[in-house]
Coordinates of C-alpha atoms (C1' of nucleotides) in Angstrom, one line a residue:
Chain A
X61 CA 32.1 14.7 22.7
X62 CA 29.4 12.1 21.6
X63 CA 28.1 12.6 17.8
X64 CA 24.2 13.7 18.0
X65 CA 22.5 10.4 18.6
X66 CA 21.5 9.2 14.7
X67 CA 18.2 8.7 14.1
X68 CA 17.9 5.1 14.5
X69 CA 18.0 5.9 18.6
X70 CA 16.1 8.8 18.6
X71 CA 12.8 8.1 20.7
X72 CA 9.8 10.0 18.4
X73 CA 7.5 6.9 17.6
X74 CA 4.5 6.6 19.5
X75 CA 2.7 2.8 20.4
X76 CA 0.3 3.1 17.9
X77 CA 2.9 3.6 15.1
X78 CA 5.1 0.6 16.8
X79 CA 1.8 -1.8 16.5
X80 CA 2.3 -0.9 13.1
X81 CA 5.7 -1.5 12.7
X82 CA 6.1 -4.8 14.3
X83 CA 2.6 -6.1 13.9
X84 CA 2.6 -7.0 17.5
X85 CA -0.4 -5.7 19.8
X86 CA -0.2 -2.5 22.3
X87 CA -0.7 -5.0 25.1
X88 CA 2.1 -7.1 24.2
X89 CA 4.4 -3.7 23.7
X90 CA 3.6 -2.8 27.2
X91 CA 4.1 -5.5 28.7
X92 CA 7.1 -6.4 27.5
X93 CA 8.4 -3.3 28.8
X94 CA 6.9 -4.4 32.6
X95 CA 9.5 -7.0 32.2
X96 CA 11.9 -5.2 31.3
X97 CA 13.0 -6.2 27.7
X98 CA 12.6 -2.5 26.5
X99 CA 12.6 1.4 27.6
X100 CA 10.8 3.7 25.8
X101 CA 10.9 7.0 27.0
X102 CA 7.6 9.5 27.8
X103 CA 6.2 12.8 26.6
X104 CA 5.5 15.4 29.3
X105 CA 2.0 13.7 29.0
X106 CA 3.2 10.3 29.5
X107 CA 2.9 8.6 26.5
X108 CA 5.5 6.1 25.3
X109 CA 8.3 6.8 22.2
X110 CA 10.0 4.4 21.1
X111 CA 13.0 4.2 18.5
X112 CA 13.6 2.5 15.4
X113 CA 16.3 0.3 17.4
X114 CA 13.2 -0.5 19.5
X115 CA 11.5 -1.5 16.2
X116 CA 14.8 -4.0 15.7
X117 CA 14.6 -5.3 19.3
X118 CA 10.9 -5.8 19.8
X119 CA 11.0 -8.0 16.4
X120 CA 13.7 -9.9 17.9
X121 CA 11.9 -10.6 21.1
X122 CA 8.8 -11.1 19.5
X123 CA 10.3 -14.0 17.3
X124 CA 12.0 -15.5 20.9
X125 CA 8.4 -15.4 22.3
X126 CA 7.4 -17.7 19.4
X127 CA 10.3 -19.9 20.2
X128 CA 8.9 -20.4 23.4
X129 CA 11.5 -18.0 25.2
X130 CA 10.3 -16.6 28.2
X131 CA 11.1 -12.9 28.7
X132 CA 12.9 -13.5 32.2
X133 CA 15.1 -15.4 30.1
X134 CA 15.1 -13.0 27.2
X135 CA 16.2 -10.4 29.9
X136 CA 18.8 -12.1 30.7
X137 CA 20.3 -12.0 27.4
X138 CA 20.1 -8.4 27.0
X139 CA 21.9 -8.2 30.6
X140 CA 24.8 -10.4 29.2
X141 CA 24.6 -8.4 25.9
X142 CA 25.2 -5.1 27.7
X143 CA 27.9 -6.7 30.2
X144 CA 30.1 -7.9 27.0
X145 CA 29.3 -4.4 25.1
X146 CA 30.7 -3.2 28.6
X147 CA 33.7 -4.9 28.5
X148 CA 34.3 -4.3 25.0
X149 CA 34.3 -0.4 25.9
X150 CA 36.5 -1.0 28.9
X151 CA 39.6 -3.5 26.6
X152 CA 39.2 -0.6 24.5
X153 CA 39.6 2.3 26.6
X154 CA 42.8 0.6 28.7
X155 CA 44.3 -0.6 25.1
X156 CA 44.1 3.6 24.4
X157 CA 45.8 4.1 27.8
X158 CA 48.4 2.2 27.0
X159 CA 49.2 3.3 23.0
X160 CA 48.2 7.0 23.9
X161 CA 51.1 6.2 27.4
X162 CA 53.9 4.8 25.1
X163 CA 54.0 6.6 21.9
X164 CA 51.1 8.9 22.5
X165 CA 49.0 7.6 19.5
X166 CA 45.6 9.4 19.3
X167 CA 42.4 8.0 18.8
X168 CA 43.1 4.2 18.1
X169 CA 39.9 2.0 16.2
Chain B
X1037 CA 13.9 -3.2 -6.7
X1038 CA 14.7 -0.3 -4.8
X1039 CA 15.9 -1.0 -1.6
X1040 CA 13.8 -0.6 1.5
X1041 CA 13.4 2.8 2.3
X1042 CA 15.5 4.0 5.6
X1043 CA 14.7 4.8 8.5
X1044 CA 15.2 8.7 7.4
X1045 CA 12.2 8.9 4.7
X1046 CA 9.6 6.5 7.1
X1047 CA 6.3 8.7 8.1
X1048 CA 6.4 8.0 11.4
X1049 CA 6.7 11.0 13.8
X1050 CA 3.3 12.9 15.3
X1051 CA 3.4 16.3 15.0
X1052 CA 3.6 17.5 18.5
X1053 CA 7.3 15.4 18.5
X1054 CA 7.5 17.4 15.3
X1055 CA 7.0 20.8 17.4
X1056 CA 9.8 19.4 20.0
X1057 CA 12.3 18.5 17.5
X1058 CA 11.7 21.5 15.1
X1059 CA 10.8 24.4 17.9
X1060 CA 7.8 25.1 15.7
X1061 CA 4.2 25.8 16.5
X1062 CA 1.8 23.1 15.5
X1063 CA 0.0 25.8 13.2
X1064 CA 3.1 26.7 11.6
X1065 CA 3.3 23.0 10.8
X1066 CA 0.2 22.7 9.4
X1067 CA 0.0 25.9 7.2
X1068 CA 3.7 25.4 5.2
X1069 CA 1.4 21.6 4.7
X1070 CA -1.1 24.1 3.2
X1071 CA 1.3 25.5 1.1
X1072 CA 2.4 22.5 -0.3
X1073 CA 5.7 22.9 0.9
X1074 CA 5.6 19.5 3.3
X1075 CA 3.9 15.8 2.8
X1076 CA 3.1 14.4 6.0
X1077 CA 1.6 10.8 5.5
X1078 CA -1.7 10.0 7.7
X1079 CA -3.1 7.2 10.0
X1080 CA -6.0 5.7 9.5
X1081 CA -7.6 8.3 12.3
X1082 CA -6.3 10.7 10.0
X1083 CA -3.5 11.8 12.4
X1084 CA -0.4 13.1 10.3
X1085 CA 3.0 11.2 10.2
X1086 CA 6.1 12.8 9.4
X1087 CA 10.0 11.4 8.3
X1088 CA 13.2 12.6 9.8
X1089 CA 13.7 14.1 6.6
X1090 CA 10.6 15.8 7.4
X1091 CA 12.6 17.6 10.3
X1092 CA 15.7 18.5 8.3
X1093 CA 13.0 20.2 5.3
X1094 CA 11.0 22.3 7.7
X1095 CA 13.8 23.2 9.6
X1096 CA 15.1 24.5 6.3
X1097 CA 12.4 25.9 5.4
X1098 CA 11.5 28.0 8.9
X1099 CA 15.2 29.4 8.4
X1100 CA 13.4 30.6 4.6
X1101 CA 10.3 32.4 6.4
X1102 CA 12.8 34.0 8.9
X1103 CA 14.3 35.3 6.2
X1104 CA 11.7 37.0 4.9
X1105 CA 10.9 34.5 2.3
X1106 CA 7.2 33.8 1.0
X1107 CA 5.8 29.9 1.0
X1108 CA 5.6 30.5 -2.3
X1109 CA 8.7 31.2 -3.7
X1110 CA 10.2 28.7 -1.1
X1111 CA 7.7 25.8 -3.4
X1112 CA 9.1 27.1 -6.4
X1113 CA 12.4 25.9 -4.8
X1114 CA 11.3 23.1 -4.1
X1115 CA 9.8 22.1 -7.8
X1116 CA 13.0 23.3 -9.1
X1117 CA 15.0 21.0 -6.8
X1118 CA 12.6 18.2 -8.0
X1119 CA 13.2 19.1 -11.4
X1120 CA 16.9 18.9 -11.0
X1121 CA 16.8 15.2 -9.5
X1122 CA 14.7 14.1 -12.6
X1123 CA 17.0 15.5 -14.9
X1124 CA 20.1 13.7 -13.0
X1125 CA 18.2 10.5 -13.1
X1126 CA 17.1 10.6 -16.5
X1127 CA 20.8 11.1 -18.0
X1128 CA 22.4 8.7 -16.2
X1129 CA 20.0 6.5 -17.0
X1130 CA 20.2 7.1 -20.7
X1131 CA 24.4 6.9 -19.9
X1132 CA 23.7 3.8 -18.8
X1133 CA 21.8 2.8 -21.6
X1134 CA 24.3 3.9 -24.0
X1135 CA 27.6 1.8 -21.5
X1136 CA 25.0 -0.9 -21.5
X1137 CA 24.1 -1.1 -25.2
X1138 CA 27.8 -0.5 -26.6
X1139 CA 29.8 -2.7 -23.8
X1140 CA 27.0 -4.7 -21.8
X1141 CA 28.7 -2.6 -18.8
X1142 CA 25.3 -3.2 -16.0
X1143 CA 25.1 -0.9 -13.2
X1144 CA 27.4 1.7 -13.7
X1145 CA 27.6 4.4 -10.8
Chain C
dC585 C1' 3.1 -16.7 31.6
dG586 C1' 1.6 -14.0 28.0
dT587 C1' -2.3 -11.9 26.1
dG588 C1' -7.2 -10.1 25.3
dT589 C1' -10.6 -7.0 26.7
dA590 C1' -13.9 -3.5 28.7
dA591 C1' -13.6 0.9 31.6
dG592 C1' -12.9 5.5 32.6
dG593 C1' -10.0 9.2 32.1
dA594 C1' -6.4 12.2 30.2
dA595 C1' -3.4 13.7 26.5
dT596 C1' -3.1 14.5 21.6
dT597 C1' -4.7 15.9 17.2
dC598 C1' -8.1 17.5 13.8
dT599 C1' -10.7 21.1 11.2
dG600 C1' -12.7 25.6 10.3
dA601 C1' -13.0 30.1 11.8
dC602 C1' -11.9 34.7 13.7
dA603 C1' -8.2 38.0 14.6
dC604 C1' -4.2 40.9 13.6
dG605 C1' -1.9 43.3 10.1
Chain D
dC1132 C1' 1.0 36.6 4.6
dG1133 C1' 2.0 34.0 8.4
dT1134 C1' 0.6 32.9 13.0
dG1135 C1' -2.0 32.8 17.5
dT1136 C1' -6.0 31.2 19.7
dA1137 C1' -10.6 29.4 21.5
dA1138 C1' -14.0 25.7 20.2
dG1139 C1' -15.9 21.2 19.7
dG1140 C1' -15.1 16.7 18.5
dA1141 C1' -12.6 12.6 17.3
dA1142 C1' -8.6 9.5 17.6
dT1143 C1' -4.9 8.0 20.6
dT1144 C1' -2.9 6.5 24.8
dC1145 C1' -2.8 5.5 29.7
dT1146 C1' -3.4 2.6 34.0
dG1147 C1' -5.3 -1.1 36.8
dA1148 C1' -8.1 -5.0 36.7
dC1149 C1' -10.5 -9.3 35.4
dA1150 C1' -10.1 -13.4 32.6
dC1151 C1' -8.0 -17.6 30.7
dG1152 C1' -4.8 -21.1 31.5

DNA sequence: CGTGTAAGGAATTCTGACACG
DNA sequence: CGTGTAAGGAATTCTGACACG
């Protein structure tokens, strides 16, 4: 049902690549992944791909670091972030309940 | 002036996440690169680096060979296709000249 | 806490060549 | 012509640890 993930999520870029992309070092990209702030996936080999969202959100965390943010705090962010995206899904789904119920209108936006 | 380029045309994808996205070999990779038929970028280790727009031409192009047609004739293709986009950018560029010169109409589309 | 680094090993990629046909 | 493969080497990446602070 989903449309083919675009390719800003698609997970193809290795850590090397990423160093290059956000300027930040392999050591900083891994560990901010052992906290949690970001989920690259793994080749059968186990090395790490990343997206270019994960380019977006690394810069983003990056520039918190530099603010002094610390990533417990940083993951708690993202946690709200996702909760409201959650939320957003769910008003939207019931609102589609309801027009889809009373005059069966398809596919509301 | 031009706008950066997307996330489509960036070199950024190793070839072994090129055999997984594509379904071909590594050596089939690198010989339609012989041919001149695809432009991977490289790292500074010399390790080649390939766009999403990368995927879409070599899947095109594997669908050519299957076909029974030669690297060759599928370049020509591909210099007549670059011809074709000159040609298109030259006269709408000289259309705009003309809008330009006789109304001071700028950016016409 | 966030980051650098040296260490040892494993996965990935590279090139040039031989093979088949 | 297009592709597979074994060969040897180089670049890339991985993990766990020590260090500083």
């Amino acid at each position: 049902m989903d449309k083919d993930i675009s390719y800003k999520d698609k997970k193809v870029i290795s850590i090397g690549v990423m160093r290059e992309l956000t300027g930040l070092s392999e050591r900083q990209i891994r560990y901010y992944e052992e906290r949690k702030l970001i989920f690259p996936e793994r080749s059968s080999g186990g090395n790490r791909k990343y997206s270019f969202s994960d380019v977006e959100l690394l810069m983003e965390i990056a520039n918190k670091i530099e603010d002094g943010v610390q990533t417990f705090e940083i993951r708690q962010e993202i946690v709200k972030e996702k909760k409201k995206e959650e939320q957003k899904a769910i008003r939207k789904k019931m609102l589609q309940g309801q027009l889809n119920a009373q005059f069966g209108i398809k596919n509301y936006k």
